[in-house]
């Protein structure tokens, strides 16, 4: 199922990060850019990802898909990163 279309998805990401900050948290939007998992995307990186929404070669993935998306070589690094994020 596709997500929100651009530019609504960018606005939503910004609103959600603001909501986290207002409640005392530190937002860390997660994305995979060029095969590299990134935690704590910059505003420019969020725009880069959200502009790709709905394109045939763009995938919306969950935590379980990260190893597949980034390649099996990186799976142990990703598992460790995800474990840290859930602590």
mmCIF file of C-alpha atoms in Angstrom:
data_model
loop_
_atom_site.group_PDB
_atom_site.id
_atom_site.type_symbol
_atom_site.label_atom_id
_atom_site.label_comp_id
_atom_site.label_asym_id
_atom_site.label_seq_id
_atom_site.Cartn_x
_atom_site.Cartn_y
_atom_site.Cartn_z
ATOM 1 C CA UNK A 1 0.000 0.000 0.000
ATOM 2 C CA UNK A 2 1.462 3.371 -0.957
ATOM 3 C CA UNK A 3 1.904 6.136 1.567
ATOM 4 C CA UNK A 4 0.915 9.767 1.287
ATOM 5 C CA UNK A 5 1.780 11.463 -2.013
ATOM 6 C CA UNK A 6 4.411 14.208 -2.251
ATOM 7 C CA UNK A 7 4.313 16.908 -0.849
ATOM 8 C CA UNK A 8 1.760 15.786 1.768
ATOM 9 C CA UNK A 9 4.190 13.123 2.962
ATOM 10 C CA UNK A 10 6.889 15.738 3.598
ATOM 11 C CA UNK A 11 4.483 17.890 5.603
ATOM 12 C CA UNK A 12 3.355 14.854 7.614
ATOM 13 C CA UNK A 13 6.946 13.855 8.406
ATOM 14 C CA UNK A 14 7.668 17.386 9.597
ATOM 15 C CA UNK A 15 4.527 17.478 11.752
ATOM 16 C CA UNK A 16 5.322 14.117 13.336
ATOM 17 C CA UNK A 17 8.895 15.143 14.136
ATOM 18 C CA UNK A 18 7.570 18.381 15.687
ATOM 19 C CA UNK A 19 5.121 16.389 17.791
ATOM 20 C CA UNK A 20 7.961 14.235 19.116
ATOM 21 C CA UNK A 21 10.010 17.362 19.995
ATOM 22 C CA UNK A 22 7.077 19.083 21.734
ATOM 23 C CA UNK A 23 6.714 16.022 23.943
ATOM 24 C CA UNK A 24 10.373 16.032 24.944
ATOM 25 C CA UNK A 25 11.641 13.425 22.510
ATOM 26 C CA UNK A 26 14.333 13.468 19.864
ATOM 27 C CA UNK A 27 12.936 12.413 16.491
ATOM 28 C CA UNK A 28 14.991 9.958 14.477
ATOM 29 C CA UNK A 29 13.290 9.355 11.151
ATOM 30 C CA UNK A 30 14.695 6.208 9.561
ATOM 31 C CA UNK A 31 15.216 5.675 5.852
ATOM 32 C CA UNK A 32 17.344 3.787 3.375
ATOM 33 C CA UNK A 33 19.130 6.046 0.879
ATOM 34 C CA UNK A 34 21.193 4.439 -1.884
ATOM 35 C CA UNK A 35 21.264 1.132 0.009
ATOM 36 C CA UNK A 36 22.439 2.665 3.291
ATOM 37 C CA UNK A 37 20.190 2.635 6.365
ATOM 38 C CA UNK A 38 20.174 6.027 8.055
ATOM 39 C CA UNK A 39 18.783 6.992 11.439
ATOM 40 C CA UNK A 40 17.925 10.623 12.082
ATOM 41 C CA UNK A 41 17.410 11.895 8.538
ATOM 42 C CA UNK A 42 18.122 15.545 7.807
ATOM 43 C CA UNK A 43 15.301 17.668 6.346
ATOM 44 C CA UNK A 44 17.015 17.414 2.945
ATOM 45 C CA UNK A 45 17.167 13.619 3.166
ATOM 46 C CA UNK A 46 13.490 13.446 4.137
ATOM 47 C CA UNK A 47 12.594 15.555 1.097
ATOM 48 C CA UNK A 48 14.760 13.339 -1.114
ATOM 49 C CA UNK A 49 12.900 10.242 0.083
ATOM 50 C CA UNK A 50 9.415 11.753 0.036
ATOM 51 C CA UNK A 51 9.836 12.987 -3.542
ATOM 52 C CA UNK A 52 10.333 9.352 -4.568
ATOM 53 C CA UNK A 53 7.033 8.183 -3.046
ATOM 54 C CA UNK A 54 4.839 6.217 -5.411
ATOM 55 C CA UNK A 55 7.545 5.681 -8.042
ATOM 56 C CA UNK A 56 7.899 2.102 -9.334
ATOM 57 C CA UNK A 57 11.458 1.635 -8.057
ATOM 58 C CA UNK A 58 10.731 3.041 -4.572
ATOM 59 C CA UNK A 59 9.732 0.642 -1.806
ATOM 60 C CA UNK A 60 7.978 1.385 1.431
ATOM 61 C CA UNK A 61 9.496 -1.032 3.930
ATOM 62 C CA UNK A 62 9.270 -1.956 7.576
ATOM 63 C CA UNK A 63 11.941 -3.059 10.011
ATOM 64 C CA UNK A 64 11.655 -6.673 8.882
ATOM 65 C CA UNK A 65 12.551 -5.686 5.302
ATOM 66 C CA UNK A 66 15.728 -3.711 6.005
ATOM 67 C CA UNK A 67 18.107 -6.664 5.714
ATOM 68 C CA UNK A 68 16.667 -7.604 2.351
ATOM 69 C CA UNK A 69 16.708 -4.033 1.059
ATOM 70 C CA UNK A 70 20.278 -3.259 2.132
ATOM 71 C CA UNK A 71 21.672 -6.677 1.206
ATOM 72 C CA UNK A 72 22.646 -9.677 3.260
ATOM 73 C CA UNK A 73 26.137 -8.309 3.910
ATOM 74 C CA UNK A 74 24.698 -5.564 6.102
ATOM 75 C CA UNK A 75 22.090 -7.623 7.939
ATOM 76 C CA UNK A 76 24.077 -8.000 11.181
ATOM 77 C CA UNK A 77 24.770 -4.275 11.367
ATOM 78 C CA UNK A 78 21.084 -3.534 10.830
ATOM 79 C CA UNK A 79 19.944 -6.047 13.429
ATOM 80 C CA UNK A 80 22.271 -4.434 15.957
ATOM 81 C CA UNK A 81 21.064 -0.962 15.038
ATOM 82 C CA UNK A 82 17.408 -1.955 15.330
ATOM 83 C CA UNK A 83 18.087 -3.566 18.701
ATOM 84 C CA UNK A 84 19.600 -0.302 19.951
ATOM 85 C CA UNK A 85 16.600 1.647 18.670
ATOM 86 C CA UNK A 86 14.184 -0.499 20.671
ATOM 87 C CA UNK A 87 16.023 -0.096 23.995
#
